[in-house]
XYZ file of C-alpha atoms in Angstrom:
694
model
C -8.558 -60.909 18.061
C -7.113 -58.831 20.771
C -3.882 -58.249 18.394
C -5.979 -57.139 15.373
C -7.992 -54.819 17.287
C -4.139 -53.240 18.781
C -3.840 -52.658 15.889
C -6.815 -51.253 14.326
C -6.287 -48.945 17.496
C -2.838 -47.885 16.947
C -4.008 -46.749 13.270
C -6.992 -44.692 15.192
C -4.721 -43.148 17.052
C -2.708 -42.264 14.115
C -4.872 -40.603 12.253
C -5.924 -38.498 14.937
C -2.358 -37.219 15.896
C -2.482 -36.695 12.312
C -5.677 -35.865 11.026
C -4.800 -34.366 7.652
C -3.231 -38.235 5.852
C -2.828 -42.252 6.830
C 0.793 -42.356 6.323
C 1.647 -39.606 3.906
C 4.721 -39.512 1.114
C 6.927 -36.911 -0.024
C 8.526 -34.117 2.315
C 7.306 -31.898 4.589
C 9.101 -28.462 3.504
C 10.047 -25.904 6.128
C 10.525 -22.138 3.924
C 12.837 -19.833 6.513
C 12.003 -16.222 6.845
C 14.420 -14.172 4.481
C 12.537 -11.054 2.491
C 13.322 -11.154 -1.109
C 15.911 -13.662 -0.318
C 12.944 -16.152 0.140
C 12.582 -16.012 -3.493
C 15.122 -18.809 -3.464
C 11.632 -21.073 -2.108
C 10.902 -20.704 -5.661
C 13.511 -22.395 -7.347
C 13.535 -25.672 -4.703
C 10.421 -26.090 -5.496
C 11.343 -26.238 -8.798
C 13.706 -28.566 -8.233
C 11.372 -30.913 -6.523
C 8.156 -31.195 -9.135
C 10.514 -31.384 -11.930
C 12.380 -34.874 -9.321
C 8.286 -35.527 -9.373
C 8.778 -35.211 -5.088
C 5.714 -35.385 -3.204
C 5.463 -32.226 -1.250
C 3.308 -33.595 2.453
C 3.000 -30.400 3.446
C 4.466 -26.594 4.087
C 5.413 -25.270 7.462
C 6.577 -20.698 6.394
C 7.439 -18.082 8.845
C 7.362 -14.434 7.101
C 8.545 -14.731 2.640
C 8.383 -18.697 3.279
C 4.731 -18.070 4.698
C 4.129 -15.816 1.139
C 5.935 -18.190 -1.005
C 4.693 -21.933 0.991
C 1.179 -20.597 1.488
C 1.181 -19.250 -2.487
C 1.783 -22.829 -3.563
C 0.091 -24.876 -1.278
C -3.669 -22.925 -2.292
C -2.502 -24.386 -6.063
C 0.390 -22.877 -7.884
C 3.280 -24.440 -9.054
C 6.706 -23.490 -9.194
C 6.663 -21.823 -12.979
C 3.326 -20.153 -11.944
C 4.634 -19.248 -8.688
C 7.402 -17.751 -10.341
C 5.521 -15.636 -12.856
C 2.957 -14.697 -10.365
C 5.699 -12.910 -8.299
C 7.791 -11.738 -11.200
C 4.550 -9.295 -11.959
C 3.978 -7.521 -8.786
C 6.218 -4.867 -7.260
C 6.938 -6.629 -4.040
C 9.076 -3.260 -3.077
C 5.729 -1.183 -4.199
C 3.364 -3.971 -1.937
C 4.799 -3.406 0.609
C 5.826 0.135 1.457
C 2.262 1.217 1.662
C 2.915 3.267 5.464
C 0.316 4.198 7.494
C -2.617 5.945 5.471
C -3.165 10.110 6.081
C -6.198 11.320 6.482
C -8.162 12.435 3.237
C -7.477 15.819 1.524
C -9.923 18.253 1.561
C -11.455 18.936 -1.203
C -9.817 21.056 -3.588
C -6.969 20.253 -2.340
C -5.130 17.996 -4.428
C -4.473 14.326 -2.606
C -0.939 14.373 -0.725
C 2.016 12.201 -3.237
C 3.964 12.157 0.275
C 4.002 10.555 3.391
C 3.585 12.841 6.421
C 7.039 13.521 8.105
C 4.888 12.025 11.392
C 1.731 11.112 12.461
C 0.538 9.950 15.082
C -2.775 8.591 16.468
C -4.623 8.742 20.026
C -7.945 6.918 21.588
C -10.396 8.090 23.665
C -8.293 8.803 27.041
C -5.710 10.868 24.591
C -2.577 8.011 25.097
C -0.723 7.746 22.167
C -1.855 4.585 19.742
C 0.452 4.554 16.967
C 1.406 4.290 14.392
C 3.155 1.123 15.515
C 4.879 0.367 12.450
C 5.922 1.937 9.647
C 4.214 0.113 7.234
C 1.052 -0.839 7.270
C 0.781 -3.917 4.920
C -2.872 -3.488 3.471
C -2.161 -3.287 -0.038
C -0.134 -6.722 -0.133
C -2.994 -8.519 2.054
C -5.117 -7.112 -0.410
C -3.115 -8.784 -3.301
C -1.866 -11.978 -1.855
C -6.094 -11.639 -0.802
C -6.799 -11.749 -4.588
C -3.321 -14.136 -5.165
C -5.517 -17.036 -3.050
C -9.407 -16.262 -3.554
C -9.091 -19.847 -6.189
C -9.331 -21.319 -2.329
C -12.265 -20.777 0.854
C -10.770 -23.281 3.560
C -11.225 -22.642 6.919
C -8.676 -25.148 8.054
C -5.880 -24.309 5.896
C -4.692 -28.776 5.854
C -7.258 -29.076 3.430
C -5.365 -26.698 0.726
C -3.836 -29.020 -1.782
C -1.253 -28.594 0.303
C -1.512 -28.371 3.575
C 0.432 -25.516 5.490
C 0.939 -23.621 8.930
C 2.715 -19.795 8.943
C 4.444 -19.656 12.289
C 3.898 -15.636 13.900
C 4.888 -13.905 16.835
C 2.448 -12.983 19.482
C 4.298 -10.197 21.119
C 2.469 -10.031 24.252
C 3.622 -13.135 25.570
C 5.949 -14.201 22.805
C 4.777 -16.774 21.665
C 5.310 -18.916 18.848
C 1.206 -19.130 16.925
C 1.071 -21.679 14.662
C -1.580 -19.665 11.986
C -3.783 -23.255 10.498
C -6.980 -21.648 9.915
C -8.604 -18.684 9.433
C -7.991 -16.826 6.215
C -4.739 -17.846 4.388
C -3.754 -13.445 3.067
C -3.675 -12.736 6.852
C -1.966 -15.641 8.283
C 0.681 -14.545 5.863
C 0.459 -11.195 6.151
C 0.414 -11.963 10.366
C 3.965 -14.390 9.462
C 5.450 -11.161 7.663
C 5.253 -8.569 10.920
C 8.436 -7.561 11.193
C 8.512 -5.643 13.947
C 8.826 -1.344 13.646
C 8.707 -1.899 10.118
C 5.020 -3.115 9.672
C 2.757 -2.654 11.560
C 1.969 -5.954 14.301
C -1.155 -7.967 12.730
C -4.073 -8.079 14.749
C -5.734 -11.918 14.009
C -7.703 -13.738 15.965
C -7.577 -11.455 19.170
C -3.921 -11.803 19.096
C -1.491 -9.531 18.383
C 1.660 -11.038 15.951
C 4.438 -9.890 14.690
C 7.354 -12.146 12.603
C 7.590 -16.041 13.395
C 11.375 -15.604 12.974
C 11.473 -13.873 15.971
C 10.784 -17.644 18.031
C 10.741 -19.780 14.892
C 12.440 -18.314 12.211
C 13.128 -22.065 10.410
C 10.458 -23.616 12.062
C 11.664 -27.525 11.834
C 10.144 -28.628 15.631
C 7.476 -27.309 14.764
C 6.921 -29.393 11.542
C 7.998 -32.214 13.016
C 4.903 -32.031 16.113
C 2.708 -31.156 13.371
C 3.826 -34.237 10.791
C 5.153 -37.106 12.618
C 7.079 -39.505 11.402
C 7.656 -37.648 7.795
C 10.607 -36.031 6.505
C 11.770 -32.697 7.382
C 13.303 -30.482 3.884
C 14.568 -27.523 5.163
C 14.612 -24.498 2.863
C 16.810 -21.763 4.638
C 17.744 -18.318 3.136
C 18.177 -16.959 6.575
C 21.214 -13.805 6.403
C 24.114 -13.871 7.253
C 26.526 -11.702 8.955
C 27.519 -9.106 7.859
C 31.405 -6.800 8.641
C 31.469 -3.643 9.003
C 32.000 -3.174 5.286
C 28.867 -4.169 4.454
C 27.037 -2.874 7.375
C 25.897 1.307 5.012
C 22.257 1.795 5.161
C 19.271 1.765 7.531
C 18.212 -1.635 5.656
C 21.349 -3.804 6.031
C 21.417 -2.789 9.968
C 17.663 -3.806 10.786
C 19.352 -7.108 8.334
C 21.926 -7.239 10.539
C 19.463 -6.588 13.622
C 17.446 -9.437 12.515
C 19.860 -12.455 11.613
C 21.356 -11.526 15.310
C 17.798 -11.904 16.724
C 16.861 -15.463 14.619
C 20.155 -16.978 14.556
C 20.390 -18.479 17.713
C 16.888 -20.466 17.389
C 17.401 -21.229 12.856
C 20.574 -22.864 14.461
C 19.263 -25.267 16.728
C 16.179 -25.495 14.528
C 18.129 -26.939 11.869
C 20.080 -29.033 13.125
C 16.792 -30.801 13.960
C 16.049 -30.987 10.035
C 16.221 -34.513 7.967
C 17.998 -32.143 5.238
C 19.241 -28.671 5.040
C 19.181 -26.835 1.127
C 20.804 -23.453 1.698
C 20.664 -21.843 -1.187
C 23.583 -19.015 -1.727
C 21.777 -15.638 -1.570
C 23.268 -15.032 2.326
C 24.285 -11.563 1.382
C 21.241 -10.216 -0.974
C 19.051 -6.861 1.149
C 16.420 -7.766 2.911
C 13.719 -5.888 1.496
C 13.844 -4.653 -2.114
C 13.156 -4.954 -5.940
C 15.628 -8.156 -7.500
C 15.375 -10.976 -10.279
C 12.747 -13.218 -9.349
C 14.777 -15.280 -11.857
C 18.051 -15.110 -11.029
C 16.958 -15.581 -7.398
C 14.759 -18.903 -8.140
C 17.575 -20.284 -9.862
C 20.290 -19.915 -6.759
C 16.907 -21.879 -5.048
C 16.638 -24.822 -7.699
C 21.226 -24.980 -7.910
C 20.945 -26.146 -4.035
C 18.181 -28.364 -4.989
C 20.224 -29.928 -7.140
C 23.573 -30.402 -4.890
C 21.389 -31.559 -2.665
C 18.967 -33.968 -5.139
C 20.157 -37.352 -4.615
C 19.661 -37.242 -0.569
C 16.330 -35.650 -0.888
C 15.043 -38.410 -2.988
C 16.547 -41.200 -0.755
C 14.844 -39.253 2.195
C 11.273 -38.831 -0.354
C 11.529 -42.828 -1.281
C 12.318 -44.320 2.587
C 9.088 -42.159 3.629
C 5.366 -43.847 4.190
C 3.143 -43.707 1.372
C 1.396 -40.478 0.746
C -2.464 -41.576 0.884
C -4.615 -38.311 1.550
C -7.452 -38.302 3.797
C -9.757 -35.947 3.160
C -11.826 -35.775 6.125
C -15.513 -34.495 5.859
C -16.466 -31.352 6.531
C -19.024 -28.569 6.198
C -18.899 -26.393 3.834
C -22.038 -24.135 4.691
C -21.998 -21.083 6.043
C -24.100 -21.579 10.055
C -23.319 -17.792 11.034
C -21.781 -14.525 10.489
C -20.008 -12.295 13.554
C -18.806 -9.129 13.180
C -16.258 -8.201 15.418
C -14.739 -4.438 15.602
C -18.113 -2.641 13.638
C -19.828 0.418 15.218
C -23.376 -0.427 15.661
C -24.693 1.380 12.828
C -22.401 0.099 9.941
C -22.685 -3.368 11.637
C -26.833 -3.437 10.660
C -26.347 -2.247 7.704
C -24.108 -5.428 6.506
C -25.548 -7.804 8.832
C -28.732 -7.051 6.629
C -26.203 -6.535 3.333
C -25.479 -10.446 4.527
C -28.013 -11.720 6.091
C -28.915 -14.062 2.204
C -25.201 -15.913 2.580
C -26.566 -17.867 5.766
C -27.311 -21.712 3.969
C -25.183 -20.943 1.132
C -21.428 -21.823 0.626
C -18.789 -18.903 1.018
C -18.434 -16.959 -1.818
C -15.103 -15.605 -2.537
C -15.501 -12.513 -4.617
C -18.739 -11.466 -2.683
C -16.213 -11.790 0.909
C -13.496 -9.559 -1.474
C -15.581 -6.809 -2.520
C -17.268 -6.228 1.102
C -14.006 -6.129 2.682
C -12.416 -3.796 -0.158
C -15.664 -1.474 0.220
C -15.113 -1.733 4.665
C -11.163 -0.757 3.568
C -12.243 2.493 1.436
C -14.213 3.930 3.899
C -12.176 6.943 6.166
C -12.876 5.780 9.578
C -11.168 2.162 8.235
C -7.606 0.966 8.537
C -8.287 -3.295 7.299
C -11.311 -4.303 6.932
C -10.870 -8.246 6.359
C -12.558 -11.726 6.940
C -12.018 -15.571 7.988
C -13.795 -18.601 8.273
C -14.030 -21.209 11.105
C -14.724 -24.650 11.602
C -17.447 -25.757 13.978
C -19.388 -28.814 14.173
C -22.820 -27.888 11.556
C -20.763 -26.060 9.431
C -18.965 -22.852 8.655
C -18.951 -19.514 11.067
C -17.900 -16.216 8.770
C -16.486 -13.517 10.664
C -15.761 -10.655 9.200
C -13.672 -7.743 11.108
C -12.599 -4.205 11.023
C -9.968 -1.823 12.522
C -11.273 1.533 12.397
C -8.753 4.513 12.383
C -8.336 5.940 16.343
C -10.892 9.300 16.710
C -7.891 11.817 16.895
C -5.180 12.120 13.672
C -2.404 14.149 14.099
C 0.068 15.168 11.590
C 3.126 17.324 10.496
C 4.735 18.043 7.536
C 6.420 21.154 5.944
C 7.904 21.665 2.425
C 10.895 23.041 0.666
C 12.082 24.840 -2.513
C 14.092 27.247 -3.973
C 11.649 27.167 -6.867
C 8.637 28.148 -5.209
C 7.989 31.316 -2.871
C 5.544 28.555 -1.072
C 7.453 27.009 2.325
C 6.755 26.568 5.497
C 5.414 24.076 8.116
C 1.719 22.027 7.988
C 0.303 20.811 11.043
C -2.676 18.626 10.671
C -5.174 17.193 13.159
C -8.442 15.271 13.027
C -11.191 14.079 14.903
C -12.725 11.111 14.047
C -16.663 9.802 15.479
C -17.385 13.613 16.058
C -20.944 13.520 15.642
C -21.872 10.838 14.582
C -20.516 7.529 13.705
C -18.364 7.094 11.267
C -17.578 11.012 10.612
C -14.556 13.345 10.839
C -13.265 17.564 11.298
C -10.474 18.064 10.078
C -8.283 21.301 10.582
C -4.914 21.916 8.431
C -2.612 25.052 9.012
C 0.090 26.007 6.556
C 2.569 28.000 9.133
C 4.334 30.261 5.840
C 4.978 33.701 4.479
C 1.964 32.759 2.483
C -0.323 30.835 4.891
C -3.041 29.364 4.726
C -5.143 26.377 6.393
C -8.594 24.136 5.711
C -11.184 23.070 8.046
C -13.337 20.550 6.381
C -16.208 18.679 7.736
C -17.802 14.818 6.512
C -20.421 12.420 7.132
C -20.750 9.165 8.063
C -20.575 6.925 4.810
C -23.425 4.613 4.612
C -24.457 1.690 3.012
C -25.352 2.837 -0.357
C -24.500 6.865 0.596
C -21.793 8.468 0.141
C -20.226 11.440 2.550
C -21.579 15.417 2.146
C -18.284 17.014 2.581
C -18.373 20.645 3.843
C -14.909 22.784 4.002
C -13.570 26.138 4.358
C -10.102 26.810 2.884
C -8.135 30.101 3.534
C -4.437 30.951 1.680
C -2.197 33.502 1.312
C -1.163 34.344 -2.015
C 0.709 35.967 -4.700
C 2.478 35.470 -7.984
C 4.414 37.429 -10.008
C 4.360 36.461 -13.634
C 7.339 36.825 -16.206
C 6.701 40.489 -17.952
C 3.906 41.656 -15.200
C 3.946 43.411 -11.969
C 3.608 40.770 -9.304
C 0.370 40.493 -7.392
C -0.870 39.215 -3.505
C -4.795 38.103 -2.227
C -6.396 36.753 0.196
C -8.381 33.820 -1.010
C -11.446 32.469 1.022
C -13.247 29.767 -0.398
C -16.929 27.965 1.522
C -17.334 24.370 -0.232
C -20.531 21.278 0.355
C -20.674 18.769 -1.907
C -20.261 14.610 -2.133
C -17.576 12.140 -3.844
C -18.413 9.107 -5.041
C -15.249 6.853 -4.296
C -15.389 3.460 -6.468
C -12.311 0.938 -8.363
C -9.314 3.616 -9.731
C -11.911 5.735 -10.482
C -14.708 8.186 -8.236
C -15.740 11.901 -9.327
C -17.711 14.652 -7.264
C -19.609 17.445 -7.548
C -19.683 20.936 -4.742
C -21.322 24.379 -4.814
C -18.043 26.408 -4.458
C -18.330 30.341 -3.590
C -15.230 32.289 -3.103
C -14.559 35.688 -1.604
C -11.444 38.000 -2.471
C -9.701 40.561 -0.423
C -6.933 42.185 -2.290
C -6.579 42.988 -5.843
C -7.675 47.049 -5.234
C -10.776 45.546 -3.739
C -13.425 42.821 -2.412
C -15.187 39.838 -4.828
C -17.313 37.348 -4.264
C -17.606 34.721 -6.338
C -20.552 31.376 -6.977
C -20.453 28.634 -9.024
C -21.394 24.231 -9.364
C -17.375 22.577 -9.752
C -17.368 19.239 -10.440
C -13.927 17.062 -10.122
C -13.299 13.420 -11.089
C -9.375 11.151 -11.035
C -9.493 7.701 -12.613
C -6.039 5.834 -11.151
C -4.496 2.195 -12.674
C -0.848 2.584 -11.292
C 0.530 -0.224 -9.179
C 1.460 2.117 -6.774
C 0.418 5.661 -6.264
C 3.711 7.112 -4.865
C 6.588 5.549 -6.588
C 4.498 3.969 -9.806
C 6.449 2.141 -12.514
C 3.203 1.352 -15.028
C -0.405 2.719 -15.061
C -1.358 5.893 -15.451
C -3.338 8.449 -13.544
C -6.347 11.210 -15.067
C -7.902 13.774 -12.818
C -9.520 17.137 -13.616
C -11.084 20.358 -11.478
C -13.762 22.440 -13.484
C -15.822 25.748 -11.666
C -18.466 27.093 -13.647
C -17.927 30.452 -11.653
C -21.122 33.231 -11.720
C -22.755 31.020 -13.990
C -20.546 33.339 -17.095
C -16.190 31.930 -16.782
C -15.816 27.985 -16.558
C -12.449 27.185 -15.045
C -11.037 24.446 -14.935
C -7.948 22.342 -14.399
C -7.047 18.269 -16.132
C -3.084 16.350 -15.751
C -2.610 13.019 -17.283
C 0.267 10.743 -15.786
C 1.698 7.673 -16.959
C 4.368 5.578 -16.781
C 6.016 2.796 -18.486
C 8.402 -0.045 -18.127
C 11.022 0.346 -20.564
C 13.715 -1.772 -18.191
C 14.351 -4.322 -15.574
C 14.691 -0.485 -13.341
C 14.408 2.036 -16.101
C 10.521 3.676 -16.842
C 9.064 5.833 -19.351
C 7.355 8.595 -17.571
C 4.872 11.541 -19.662
C 2.338 13.731 -17.911
C 0.614 16.724 -19.518
C -1.971 18.985 -18.191
C -4.670 21.884 -19.616
C -5.320 25.242 -17.659
C -8.173 27.532 -18.697
C -8.592 30.398 -16.754
C -9.472 34.385 -16.515
C -6.757 36.188 -17.809
C -7.316 39.989 -16.809
C -7.914 38.380 -13.152
C -4.636 37.703 -10.698
C -6.411 35.201 -8.734
C -8.140 33.048 -11.578
C -5.628 33.060 -14.428
C -3.964 30.144 -16.195
C -0.045 29.745 -14.911
C 2.374 27.138 -16.341
C 4.868 26.607 -14.013
C 3.321 27.839 -10.568
C 3.039 23.416 -9.629
C 6.093 22.714 -11.388
C 4.678 21.856 -15.031
C 7.853 23.654 -16.027
C 10.692 23.400 -13.142
C 12.948 26.782 -14.211
C 9.283 29.053 -14.862
C 8.717 28.087 -10.169
C 8.794 31.518 -9.371
C 7.871 33.899 -12.001
C 5.179 31.675 -13.848
C 3.957 32.445 -17.691
C 0.173 33.919 -16.917
C -2.426 33.688 -19.681
C -5.811 32.768 -19.953
C -5.214 28.931 -20.874
C -2.118 26.908 -21.148
C -1.091 23.745 -22.174
C 1.940 21.938 -20.995
C 3.683 18.489 -21.001
C 6.702 16.263 -19.835
C 8.411 13.390 -20.836
C 11.789 11.268 -19.568
C 13.541 8.270 -18.545
C 13.924 7.192 -14.610
C 16.540 4.933 -13.619
C 16.361 2.952 -10.104
C 19.076 2.297 -8.670
C 17.816 -0.218 -5.989
C 14.286 -0.349 -4.645
C 13.204 -1.349 -1.270
C 10.821 -0.582 1.464
C 11.318 3.434 1.583
C 11.481 3.650 -1.830
C 14.173 4.226 -4.153
C 17.424 6.933 -4.811
C 16.301 7.811 -9.044
C 17.355 10.356 -11.277
C 16.006 11.462 -14.362
C 16.843 13.018 -17.545
C 13.804 14.917 -19.217
C 12.084 17.687 -21.565
C 9.015 20.179 -20.949
C 7.693 21.565 -22.807
C 4.562 24.923 -22.150
C 2.798 27.082 -23.633
C -0.115 30.321 -22.827
C -2.959 31.514 -25.031
C -5.546 34.057 -25.048
C -9.297 34.132 -24.937
C -9.560 33.145 -28.681
C -6.357 30.450 -27.659
C -3.927 31.825 -29.886
C -0.081 32.007 -27.952
C 1.131 34.564 -25.883
C 4.294 32.434 -24.761
C 5.445 29.337 -24.892
C 8.702 28.001 -22.694
C 11.244 24.719 -22.856
C 13.857 23.292 -20.702
C 15.050 20.083 -20.964
C 17.121 18.851 -16.802
C 18.758 16.140 -15.312
C 17.528 15.339 -11.678
C 18.140 12.715 -8.362
C 14.983 11.975 -6.900
C 13.779 10.197 -4.271
C 10.188 9.366 -4.122
C 7.858 10.354 -1.721
C 7.364 7.429 0.557
C 10.325 8.585 2.897
C 11.184 11.950 2.246
C 10.364 13.524 -1.366
C 12.484 15.350 -2.444
C 14.672 16.325 -5.862
C 17.352 18.055 -6.504
C 17.736 19.346 -10.709
C 19.719 21.399 -12.761
C 17.362 22.333 -16.482
C 19.009 24.534 -19.470
C 15.881 26.387 -20.852
C 14.959 28.763 -23.624
C 16.103 31.704 -22.678
C 19.408 29.406 -22.682
C 19.477 29.845 -18.520
C 20.931 27.166 -16.374
C 18.273 26.576 -13.104
C 19.571 24.338 -10.399
C 16.684 23.199 -7.874
C 15.890 21.192 -4.704
C 12.713 20.502 -3.342
C 12.091 18.993 -0.075
C 8.384 17.362 0.775
C 4.864 17.751 -1.133
C 2.762 20.959 -0.552
C -1.190 21.321 -0.721
C -1.138 24.513 -2.145
C -1.975 25.353 -6.279
C -1.322 28.819 -8.009
C -4.128 28.391 -10.752
C -7.022 29.066 -11.752
C -8.973 27.309 -8.996
C -9.615 27.945 -5.065
């Protein structure tokens, strides 16, 4: 009797030490970090599935956490490869800390500012703490993991642990509960490159700093099971192989993590090392080709792997009973008014199981607020049920931006300075000032009210600009434009629209004149990346009924289509309607790069039409963007009031293009209908327009 009691006691102790399993079976996988080299993890998973080797649990760091977390959530290897192949990883990684919204009437900036500084209430610098925010990646991961909603990662189809590093203490942090997407995002926060991730009150960065191949952690958490480590860490490069900023970063990470990797791998029962050590850190790559490297490496060691799995304990999974209904909701980082509205909105969720779609919709809505950087959630298991924690990371109260533009194709060039103050008069409002230091100076002052729940903010803006235009075949004109605008914008999923009352004062052109009228703007955007799309469309328009007599406006379309692995077909077109005999409100062809060769001396009329199409070849894409070559052809025409053609032009050209994630630069050469060859450059993105709208 005593012997049986002793056996029962030992079994009980074993279940407490390893609560998710009775015995287990198969192997515990350790997936290392390694950037896009981590796509080789997919091939290893394929090989294990083919040989029917059970995966007891997964412990992952950085890219290993991404691959492991998605696999643990229920994707098989084939589905995981399809999902990863369909998304553009560099595009998801490359969302820099977002700039303040552009003033009404000024188009959204298509590039990031040269410099951006955040200050707290005491004027102390508070960021940015990394070049990339990683919020787009979080949103994508949230969608991919929406199939599961658990508080404890032991309850996933395969138990999972993500490893991160506490930036304050330097300790390894094991992420086993909360929000799977947030845990993955925290684990891959490469310091200096990504913003650290605030997760459950700790500031976390990439787990590779302390455990890039976390074998010791796997052994401690899942004792008695064989541990198979998949190592995709970079091999050290020689001087000839360090030729770019990314390669310097990769070599630095390799040096920092080498000791903990070597020490950890020595403790594994088996190490699989795919031949990917020389691949780049964060660049677009052929998912299938890298996955095949992992599959080949696993196949070479399959005999030893099968022997390990055969010696493992039996694989009986114990599911602990857990409450699945919400018993409380906690809010973190919410300002008082928004907190009250959110509590009222979510009160009916208490006593019900959490609905992932509703949680994602709420976080998406909160994340689109001007005063919010990140909206996230997590579930916590408590004795009486689940607790839902909604958390906000708000923008800092002060924000400074510096930017500039230069080109030999347009008259405008200068430096741009911006300042933004949040929570000025009420919670969630903002005041933004922008100054353009240029021979053709400009500036704006914009106040935006708080965005209430179900309500949309009011925008009030003042804008001033000195303008000059020298059309083909006409005398040049110069004037000063002052605009006052008040209205509302209604954001949505991909589509937004707005209305306003717009007034303009023109000083120059033979006298002072005033104009008033209602304005309408709209946009629809389905691009996968607003700065460097690989596919998708965007339609934008702005109309102004000036003095209830003239309808002025501009409508543009841009489309991008994949034509090959690194080849894209792009097209853009537009229509502009103005007042032909008024230089301040005429329609111009060339004023906004509709035709590069007509930039300094555009065609003018009452209406304008244009179109451009071309092919863009990308020479490697990574977190900062890519180097592209373009071949394009463009056409345009201007018209009188009866839409009879006044003049038309065409051009063909070649360009070298670096998109706006780093510098937004273009070198080009064109040949046009006047048999003229134009060599040009642009650097930066101008926040001005030559056209009928102020």
